[in-house]
């Protein structure tokens, strides 16, 4: 792809760039950190990008790699959301009456367009989020696969026939809810927009999606892709904003369901607001997940798993296994290898192919993560490596939000770093002696999003998983999320599931129809 062609593919963005050599994977990097300024609207309804009617300035949007201002957030208010909802209601009346096969064809076309624009979308995700281009490509792939998967399910939605006495019968119909609201998080902006919209659209719904105000850039690309694929105008709309925009969405009388990914405190508020209209919610919230590493494990595999459990997306992953419990007799060897691997992680410009850890999402978040490391030191933890501000050698990155990945040793269950979700590249290592002890400590949390176990004993693996109080459990791996498999948490980590066949139940409602083939048997 030439720089000229790249510019044509993103007409809404004003870019300044210089020609770049082909990357090692045969791809051309046509964006570079510090080269992008966004001058066009990021809201989308009525089939096009829109400025908000109320011209509400929601503050600056930053590029994490450089600390530059990308744009100003154009917040939507009541009038904007009313327009978007009316558009969605009109589209729903068309889309909801189409057959599953008709919906599937349009969704497959959207997936095809995503695949053709993979590099463009991934690079814009990096610009706005700060994660490495390697990870961003995988996120775009996950979004595409999710849409393909639910397109495949669209034509399978069906009810049940029940034979009743006397030739009468009943049947059930699985019907769409209407206009759903999706509220995304900043760690996987494009992927989350797809994870929420794909099952909603497959079931015949429309969706209004509000991205995080920290990462508002790529959701509008998905809206344009759906429109290009041929969905009815207004079926998938994007409204930008913060808490107030989210409140208006949740309390809107024509919103039938709310799906939210984010923190536990915000999830509680959304659940409370949705309850005023008796609206169903899907909540994918925080985690403080355990990884149990037994002495009979494949140590190399366990080290790889621990790194994947802590340092993907700069540690900004809700399912991360940040409490790493290691059986006592292999603790020294495990710690030595984990620290060595952690120190070798390449930090820097997230658009470079060699980078494995980019920038954290914002300056306040970086400061918060570093404060957890300082608190851990005060409470007696040993900083075995990292936990400091990192300054890349490239001068244009000097104001970016970088830190060195951190491994904390000598941790105890009472420490703040072990009890609270840090949401950054900080691994807490703890030791244990017995299986029973490890299980008790692993479950000693109000959260329950994920958990992992590394062992060569298949009986132990399944026994431990049975007793772990978490919604997504991994045996001899961690942080893999195939779209065919449900994802979600126990306890305060959320309600409902995303991905997998079961998600259809969260974006549809069941209607029962009784058919009497004889006369009414009346008591009156």
Coordinates of C-alpha atoms in Angstrom, one line a residue:
X1 CA 0.0 0.0 0.0
X2 CA 1.5 3.3 -1.0
X3 CA 1.3 6.4 1.2
X4 CA -0.9 8.0 -1.4
X5 CA -3.4 5.1 -1.4
X6 CA -3.3 5.1 2.4
X7 CA -4.3 8.7 2.4
X8 CA -7.2 8.0 0.1
X9 CA -8.4 5.2 2.4
X10 CA -8.7 7.6 5.4
X11 CA -10.1 10.8 3.9
X12 CA -11.5 11.9 7.2
X13 CA -8.1 12.2 8.8
X14 CA -5.6 14.9 8.1
X15 CA -2.2 13.1 8.1
X16 CA 1.3 14.2 7.7
X17 CA 3.7 11.4 6.8
X18 CA 6.8 10.4 5.0
X19 CA 7.4 7.3 2.9
X20 CA 8.4 4.3 5.0
X21 CA 10.2 1.1 4.0
X22 CA 8.4 -2.2 4.0
X23 CA 8.2 -3.8 7.4
X24 CA 9.7 -7.2 8.1
X25 CA 6.3 -8.8 7.5
X26 CA 6.0 -7.4 4.1
X27 CA 3.7 -4.6 5.2
X28 CA 4.1 -0.9 4.6
X29 CA 3.9 1.3 7.7
X30 CA 2.2 4.4 6.3
X31 CA 1.6 6.1 9.6
X32 CA 4.2 7.0 12.2
X33 CA 3.9 8.1 15.8
X34 CA 3.4 11.9 16.0
X35 CA 2.2 12.2 12.4
X36 CA -1.6 12.1 12.9
X37 CA -4.1 14.9 13.5
X38 CA -7.8 14.2 13.5
X39 CA -10.0 17.0 12.2
X40 CA -13.2 15.3 11.3
X41 CA -16.2 14.1 13.4
X42 CA -16.0 10.8 15.3
X43 CA -19.8 10.6 15.8
X44 CA -21.8 8.6 13.3
X45 CA -25.5 8.4 12.6
X46 CA -27.8 9.0 9.6
X47 CA -25.3 7.1 7.6
X48 CA -22.4 9.6 8.0
X49 CA -20.0 11.2 10.4
X50 CA -21.6 14.0 12.4
X51 CA -20.7 16.9 14.7
X52 CA -22.8 17.0 17.8
X53 CA -25.6 19.5 17.7
X54 CA -24.7 20.9 21.1
X55 CA -21.0 21.5 20.4
X56 CA -20.0 20.1 23.9
X57 CA -16.2 20.0 24.3
X58 CA -15.3 16.9 26.2
X59 CA -11.6 17.7 26.5
X60 CA -8.5 16.6 24.7
X61 CA -7.8 13.2 23.2
X62 CA -4.1 12.2 23.3
X63 CA -1.7 10.0 21.4
X64 CA -0.1 7.8 24.1
X65 CA 3.1 7.2 22.2
X66 CA 4.0 10.9 22.1
X67 CA 1.7 12.7 24.5
X68 CA 0.4 14.9 21.6
X69 CA -3.2 16.0 21.3
X70 CA -4.9 14.1 18.5
X71 CA -8.2 16.0 18.7
X72 CA -10.9 17.4 21.0
X73 CA -13.7 15.1 22.0
X74 CA -17.0 16.2 20.6
X75 CA -19.5 15.1 23.2
X76 CA -23.1 14.1 22.4
X77 CA -26.0 15.4 24.4
X78 CA -29.7 14.6 24.6
X79 CA -30.6 16.0 21.2
X80 CA -27.8 14.0 19.5
X81 CA -28.7 10.8 21.2
X82 CA -32.4 11.2 20.4
X83 CA -31.5 11.6 16.7
X84 CA -29.3 8.5 16.8
X85 CA -31.9 6.5 18.6
X86 CA -34.6 7.5 16.1
X87 CA -32.3 6.5 13.2
X88 CA -31.7 3.2 15.0
X89 CA -35.4 2.5 15.5
X90 CA -36.1 3.0 11.8
X91 CA -33.2 0.7 10.8
X92 CA -34.4 -1.9 13.4
X93 CA -37.8 -2.0 11.8
X94 CA -36.1 -3.1 8.5
X95 CA -33.2 -5.2 9.8
X96 CA -35.3 -7.1 12.4
X97 CA -37.7 -8.3 9.7
X98 CA -34.9 -9.7 7.5
X99 CA -34.1 -13.4 7.5
X100 CA -31.0 -14.6 9.3
X101 CA -29.4 -15.5 6.0
X102 CA -30.0 -12.0 4.7
X103 CA -28.4 -10.5 7.9
X104 CA -25.5 -13.0 7.6
X105 CA -24.6 -12.0 4.1
X106 CA -24.3 -8.3 5.1
X107 CA -22.2 -9.2 8.2
X108 CA -19.9 -11.4 6.1
X109 CA -19.4 -8.5 3.8
X110 CA -18.5 -6.3 6.8
X111 CA -15.9 -8.9 7.9
X112 CA -14.5 -9.0 4.4
X113 CA -14.0 -5.2 4.4
X114 CA -12.3 -5.3 7.8
X115 CA -9.9 -7.9 6.5
X116 CA -9.1 -5.7 3.5
X117 CA -8.4 -2.7 5.8
X118 CA -6.7 -4.7 8.6
X119 CA -3.4 -2.7 8.5
X120 CA -5.1 0.7 8.3
X121 CA -7.4 -0.1 11.3
X122 CA -4.6 -1.6 13.4
X123 CA -2.4 1.4 12.9
X124 CA -5.1 3.8 13.9
X125 CA -5.8 1.7 17.0
X126 CA -2.1 2.0 17.9
X127 CA -2.2 5.8 17.4
X128 CA -5.1 6.2 19.8
X129 CA -4.4 3.4 22.3
X130 CA -0.6 3.0 22.5
X131 CA -0.4 -0.8 22.2
X132 CA 2.0 -2.5 19.9
X133 CA 1.1 -2.9 16.2
X134 CA 1.6 -6.7 16.6
X135 CA -1.2 -6.8 19.2
X136 CA -3.4 -4.4 17.3
X137 CA -3.4 -6.6 14.2
X138 CA -4.6 -9.5 16.4
X139 CA -7.3 -7.3 17.9
X140 CA -8.6 -6.4 14.4
X141 CA -8.5 -10.1 13.5
X142 CA -10.6 -10.9 16.6
X143 CA -13.2 -8.3 15.6
X144 CA -13.4 -9.8 12.1
X145 CA -13.7 -13.3 13.4
X146 CA -16.4 -12.3 15.9
X147 CA -18.5 -10.8 13.1
X148 CA -18.0 -13.9 10.9
X149 CA -18.9 -16.2 13.8
X150 CA -22.2 -14.4 14.7
X151 CA -23.0 -14.1 11.0
X152 CA -22.9 -17.9 11.0
X153 CA -25.3 -18.1 13.9
X154 CA -27.8 -15.6 12.5
X155 CA -29.6 -18.2 10.4
X156 CA -29.7 -20.7 13.2
X157 CA -31.9 -18.7 15.6
X158 CA -35.0 -20.7 16.2
X159 CA -37.6 -21.7 18.8
X160 CA -39.1 -24.9 20.1
X161 CA -42.3 -26.8 19.3
X162 CA -44.2 -28.4 22.3
X163 CA -47.0 -30.8 21.7
X164 CA -50.0 -30.3 24.1
X165 CA -53.1 -32.6 24.7
X166 CA -55.9 -32.8 22.2
X167 CA -53.8 -31.8 19.2
X168 CA -53.0 -28.3 20.6
X169 CA -49.5 -27.1 20.7
X170 CA -47.2 -24.3 21.8
X171 CA -44.1 -22.9 20.2
X172 CA -41.4 -20.3 21.1
X173 CA -40.0 -17.5 19.0
X174 CA -36.6 -16.0 19.6
X175 CA -37.0 -12.3 18.8
X176 CA -34.7 -9.3 18.9
X177 CA -34.8 -6.8 21.8
X178 CA -34.8 -3.5 19.7
X179 CA -32.2 -0.8 20.0
X180 CA -29.3 -1.8 22.3
X181 CA -26.6 0.4 23.8
X182 CA -23.0 -0.7 23.8
X183 CA -20.5 1.2 26.0
X184 CA -16.8 0.3 25.4
X185 CA -13.5 0.4 27.3
X186 CA -10.3 2.0 26.2
X187 CA -8.1 -1.1 26.2
X188 CA -9.6 -2.8 23.2
X189 CA -11.6 -0.1 21.4
X190 CA -12.2 -1.6 17.9
X191 CA -12.4 -5.2 19.2
X192 CA -15.0 -4.4 21.9
X193 CA -17.2 -2.5 19.4
X194 CA -17.3 -5.6 17.2
X195 CA -17.7 -8.0 20.2
X196 CA -20.8 -6.1 21.2
X197 CA -22.3 -5.2 17.8
X198 CA -21.9 -8.6 16.2
X199 CA -24.2 -10.6 18.4
X200 CA -26.6 -7.7 18.6
X201 CA -26.9 -7.4 14.8
X202 CA -27.0 -11.2 14.3
X203 CA -30.1 -11.3 16.5
X204 CA -31.8 -8.5 14.5
X205 CA -31.1 -5.6 16.8
X206 CA -29.8 -2.1 16.2
X207 CA -27.0 -0.6 18.4
X208 CA -25.9 2.8 19.6
X209 CA -22.2 2.5 20.6
X210 CA -20.4 4.9 22.9
X211 CA -16.6 4.4 22.9
X212 CA -14.4 5.4 25.9
X213 CA -13.7 9.1 25.7
X214 CA -10.0 8.2 26.0
X215 CA -10.0 6.2 22.8
X216 CA -12.8 7.5 20.5
X217 CA -11.0 7.1 17.1
X218 CA -11.7 3.6 15.7
X219 CA -15.3 2.8 16.5
X220 CA -16.4 5.2 13.7
X221 CA -14.4 3.1 11.3
X222 CA -16.5 0.1 12.2
X223 CA -19.7 2.2 11.7
X224 CA -18.5 3.2 8.2
X225 CA -17.7 -0.4 7.4
X226 CA -21.1 -1.7 8.4
X227 CA -22.7 1.1 6.3
X228 CA -20.5 0.2 3.3
X229 CA -21.4 -3.5 3.8
X230 CA -25.1 -2.6 3.3
X231 CA -26.8 -2.5 6.7
X232 CA -29.8 -0.2 6.9
X233 CA -28.9 3.5 7.6
X234 CA -28.8 4.0 11.3
X235 CA -28.4 0.4 12.3
X236 CA -25.0 0.9 14.0
X237 CA -24.4 4.5 15.3
X238 CA -21.6 5.9 17.3
X239 CA -22.0 8.7 19.9
X240 CA -19.0 10.1 21.7
X241 CA -18.9 11.4 25.3
X242 CA -18.1 10.7 28.9
X243 CA -20.3 9.9 31.9
X244 CA -23.1 12.2 31.0
X245 CA -23.5 10.7 27.5
X246 CA -23.5 7.3 29.0
X247 CA -26.2 8.3 31.5
X248 CA -28.4 9.6 28.8
X249 CA -28.0 6.4 26.8
X250 CA -28.7 4.1 29.8
X251 CA -31.8 6.0 30.8
X252 CA -33.2 6.6 27.3
X253 CA -36.7 5.0 27.2
X254 CA -36.1 3.5 23.7
X255 CA -32.9 1.7 24.7
X256 CA -33.8 -1.9 25.3
X257 CA -30.5 -3.3 26.7
X258 CA -27.1 -2.0 27.9
X259 CA -23.8 -3.9 27.4
X260 CA -20.8 -2.4 29.2
X261 CA -17.2 -3.2 29.5
X262 CA -15.2 -1.3 32.2
X263 CA -14.6 -0.9 35.9
X264 CA -16.7 -2.3 38.7
X265 CA -17.7 1.1 40.1
X266 CA -19.0 2.2 36.7
X267 CA -20.7 -1.1 36.2
X268 CA -22.6 -0.7 39.4
X269 CA -23.8 2.7 38.3
X270 CA -24.9 1.4 34.9
X271 CA -26.7 -1.5 36.5
X272 CA -28.6 0.9 38.8
X273 CA -29.5 3.2 35.9
X274 CA -30.7 0.3 33.7
X275 CA -32.8 -1.1 36.6
X276 CA -35.0 2.1 36.5
X277 CA -36.2 0.9 33.2
X278 CA -36.0 -2.8 34.0
X279 CA -33.5 -3.2 31.2
X280 CA -31.2 -6.3 30.9
X281 CA -27.5 -5.6 31.2
X282 CA -24.3 -7.4 30.2
X283 CA -21.4 -6.3 32.4
X284 CA -17.8 -7.3 31.7
X285 CA -16.0 -5.8 34.6
X286 CA -12.6 -5.9 36.4
X287 CA -10.5 -8.8 37.6
X288 CA -7.7 -9.7 40.0
X289 CA -7.2 -13.1 38.6
X290 CA -4.9 -15.9 40.0
X291 CA -2.5 -18.1 38.1
X292 CA -1.5 -21.3 40.0
X293 CA 1.8 -22.8 39.0
X294 CA 2.5 -26.2 40.4
X295 CA 6.0 -27.8 40.7
X296 CA 5.1 -30.5 38.2
X297 CA 4.4 -28.0 35.4
X298 CA 6.4 -27.5 32.3
X299 CA 8.4 -24.6 33.6
X300 CA 9.1 -23.0 30.3
X301 CA 5.4 -23.1 29.4
X302 CA 4.5 -21.6 32.8
X303 CA 6.9 -18.7 32.4
X304 CA 5.5 -18.0 29.0
X305 CA 2.0 -18.2 30.4
X306 CA 2.8 -15.8 33.3
X307 CA 4.2 -13.2 30.9
X308 CA 1.1 -13.5 28.7
X309 CA -1.0 -13.2 31.8
X310 CA 0.5 -9.9 32.8
X311 CA 2.1 -7.9 30.0
X312 CA -0.3 -8.0 27.0
X313 CA -1.4 -4.5 26.1
X314 CA 0.9 -3.0 28.7
X315 CA -0.9 -5.0 31.4
X316 CA -4.2 -3.2 30.6
X317 CA -6.3 -6.3 30.3
X318 CA -9.2 -7.1 32.7
X319 CA -8.6 -10.8 32.7
X320 CA -4.9 -10.6 33.5
X321 CA -3.5 -13.1 36.0
X322 CA -1.7 -10.6 38.1
X323 CA -1.6 -12.8 41.3
X324 CA 1.0 -15.5 40.3
X325 CA 1.0 -18.2 42.9
X326 CA 4.1 -20.5 42.5
X327 CA 4.7 -23.7 44.4
X328 CA 7.6 -23.1 46.9
X329 CA 10.1 -25.6 45.6
X330 CA 10.2 -24.1 42.1
X331 CA 9.9 -20.4 43.1
X332 CA 13.6 -19.4 42.8
X333 CA 13.9 -20.9 39.3
X334 CA 10.6 -19.5 38.1
X335 CA 11.4 -16.0 39.4
X336 CA 14.8 -16.0 37.9
X337 CA 13.5 -16.9 34.4
X338 CA 10.5 -14.5 34.6
X339 CA 12.7 -11.6 35.6
X340 CA 15.2 -12.3 32.8
X341 CA 12.4 -12.5 30.2
X342 CA 10.7 -9.4 31.5
X343 CA 13.9 -7.3 31.4
X344 CA 14.2 -8.3 27.7
X345 CA 10.8 -7.0 26.6
X346 CA 11.3 -4.4 23.9
X347 CA 9.6 -1.1 24.9
X348 CA 9.2 1.8 22.5
X349 CA 7.4 3.1 19.5
X350 CA 4.3 1.0 19.3
X351 CA 4.2 1.2 15.4
X352 CA 7.6 -0.5 15.1
X353 CA 7.5 -4.2 14.3
X354 CA 10.2 -5.0 17.0
X355 CA 8.2 -3.3 19.8
X356 CA 6.5 -5.7 22.3
X357 CA 5.3 -3.1 24.8
X358 CA 4.0 0.3 23.8
X359 CA 2.7 3.2 25.9
X360 CA 0.1 3.1 28.6
X361 CA -3.1 4.8 27.6
X362 CA -2.8 8.1 29.5
X363 CA -0.6 10.2 31.8
X364 CA -3.0 9.9 34.8
X365 CA -3.2 6.1 34.3
X366 CA 0.6 5.8 34.1
X367 CA 0.9 7.8 37.3
X368 CA -1.6 5.6 39.0
X369 CA 0.1 2.4 38.0
X370 CA 3.5 3.8 39.2
X371 CA 1.8 4.7 42.6
X372 CA 0.9 1.1 43.1
X373 CA 4.5 0.1 42.6
X374 CA 5.6 2.6 45.2
X375 CA 2.9 1.5 47.6
X376 CA 4.1 -2.1 47.2
X377 CA 7.6 -1.2 48.1
X378 CA 6.3 0.6 51.2
X379 CA 4.4 -2.5 52.2
X380 CA 7.5 -4.8 51.9
X381 CA 7.4 -6.1 48.4
X382 CA 10.7 -6.4 46.5
X383 CA 10.8 -4.8 43.0
X384 CA 12.7 -7.5 41.1
X385 CA 12.7 -5.5 37.9
X386 CA 11.0 -2.5 36.3
X387 CA 8.3 -0.4 37.8
X388 CA 9.9 2.9 36.6
X389 CA 9.2 5.5 33.9
X390 CA 10.8 4.5 30.7
X391 CA 12.3 7.1 28.3
X392 CA 12.6 5.8 24.7
X393 CA 15.6 6.8 22.7
X394 CA 13.5 8.5 20.0
X395 CA 13.1 12.2 21.0
X396 CA 9.6 12.4 19.6
X397 CA 8.5 9.8 22.2
X398 CA 9.9 11.7 25.2
X399 CA 6.4 12.8 26.3
X400 CA 4.8 9.4 25.9
X401 CA 3.4 7.3 28.7
X402 CA 5.9 4.5 29.0
X403 CA 7.0 2.4 31.9
X404 CA 9.2 -0.7 32.3
X405 CA 7.3 -3.9 33.1
X406 CA 7.5 -4.8 36.7
X407 CA 7.8 -8.0 38.7
X408 CA 7.2 -7.8 42.4
X409 CA 8.5 -10.5 44.7
X410 CA 8.1 -11.3 48.4
X411 CA 4.4 -10.4 48.1
X412 CA 1.7 -11.4 50.6
X413 CA -2.1 -11.6 50.3
X414 CA -2.7 -8.5 52.4
X415 CA -0.7 -6.1 50.2
X416 CA -2.5 -3.5 48.1
X417 CA -0.8 -4.8 44.9
X418 CA -2.3 -8.2 45.5
X419 CA -5.8 -7.1 46.5
X420 CA -6.5 -4.3 44.0
X421 CA -6.7 -4.3 40.2
X422 CA -3.7 -2.2 39.0
X423 CA -4.4 -2.5 35.3
X424 CA -0.8 -2.1 34.3
X425 CA 2.3 -4.1 33.6
X426 CA 2.8 -5.2 37.2
X427 CA 3.1 -8.9 38.2
X428 CA 2.9 -10.0 41.9
X429 CA 4.5 -13.3 42.7
X430 CA 3.5 -15.3 45.7
X431 CA 4.5 -18.7 47.0
X432 CA 2.4 -21.6 48.2
X433 CA 2.9 -25.1 49.5
X434 CA -0.3 -27.1 49.1
X435 CA -3.1 -27.3 46.5
X436 CA -5.7 -26.6 49.2
X437 CA -3.9 -23.5 50.4
X438 CA -3.5 -22.2 46.8
X439 CA -7.2 -22.6 46.1
X440 CA -8.3 -20.9 49.3
X441 CA -6.0 -17.9 48.6
X442 CA -6.8 -17.8 44.9
X443 CA -10.6 -17.5 45.6
X444 CA -10.1 -14.9 48.4
X445 CA -11.3 -12.0 46.3
X446 CA -14.6 -10.3 45.4
X447 CA -13.7 -10.6 41.7
X448 CA -13.9 -13.7 39.5
X449 CA -13.2 -12.9 35.9
X450 CA -10.4 -15.5 35.1
X451 CA -8.0 -17.9 36.6
X452 CA -5.2 -20.2 35.3
X453 CA -3.4 -23.4 36.4
X454 CA -0.2 -24.9 35.1
X455 CA 0.5 -28.5 35.9
X456 CA 1.3 -31.8 34.2
X457 CA -1.2 -33.7 36.3
X458 CA -4.4 -33.8 34.3
X459 CA -6.5 -34.9 37.3
X460 CA -5.2 -32.0 39.4
X461 CA -5.8 -29.6 36.5
X462 CA -9.5 -30.4 36.3
X463 CA -9.9 -30.7 40.1
X464 CA -8.4 -27.3 40.6
X465 CA -10.4 -25.7 37.8
X466 CA -13.6 -27.1 39.3
X467 CA -13.0 -25.2 42.5
X468 CA -11.7 -21.9 41.1
X469 CA -14.4 -19.2 41.3
X470 CA -13.9 -17.6 38.0
X471 CA -15.8 -17.4 34.7
X472 CA -12.9 -18.1 32.3
X473 CA -10.3 -20.7 33.4
X474 CA -7.2 -21.7 31.6
X475 CA -5.2 -25.0 31.8
X476 CA -1.6 -24.7 30.7
X477 CA -2.2 -21.4 28.8
X478 CA -3.6 -17.9 29.5
X479 CA -5.3 -15.0 27.9
X480 CA -6.6 -16.7 24.8
X481 CA -10.1 -15.6 23.8
X482 CA -11.4 -17.5 20.8
X483 CA -14.7 -16.0 19.7
X484 CA -16.4 -19.4 19.7
X485 CA -16.1 -19.6 23.5
X486 CA -18.1 -17.5 26.1
X487 CA -16.2 -14.9 28.0
X488 CA -17.3 -13.3 31.3
X489 CA -17.0 -13.4 35.0
X490 CA -18.3 -14.6 38.4
X491 CA -19.0 -12.5 41.4
X492 CA -18.3 -8.8 41.0
X493 CA -16.6 -9.3 37.6
X494 CA -19.8 -9.1 35.8
X495 CA -23.1 -10.5 34.5
X496 CA -23.7 -12.2 31.2
X497 CA -21.3 -13.4 28.6
X498 CA -19.7 -12.1 25.4
X499 CA -18.9 -14.4 22.5
X500 CA -19.9 -18.0 22.1
X501 CA -23.4 -19.3 21.2
X502 CA -24.8 -18.5 24.6
X503 CA -24.5 -14.7 23.8
X504 CA -27.5 -15.0 21.5
X505 CA -29.6 -15.4 24.7
X506 CA -28.4 -12.0 26.0
X507 CA -29.4 -10.1 22.8
X508 CA -32.8 -11.7 22.2
X509 CA -36.0 -12.5 24.1
X510 CA -38.2 -15.5 24.1
X511 CA -41.9 -15.3 23.2
X512 CA -44.2 -18.3 23.9
X513 CA -47.2 -18.9 21.7
X514 CA -50.1 -21.2 22.7
X515 CA -52.3 -22.6 19.8
X516 CA -55.6 -24.2 20.8
X517 CA -56.9 -26.7 18.2
X518 CA -60.2 -27.4 20.1
X519 CA -62.7 -25.5 22.1
X520 CA -62.0 -23.3 25.2
X521 CA -62.5 -25.4 28.4
X522 CA -63.9 -22.6 30.5
X523 CA -64.7 -22.7 34.2
X524 CA -67.3 -20.0 33.7

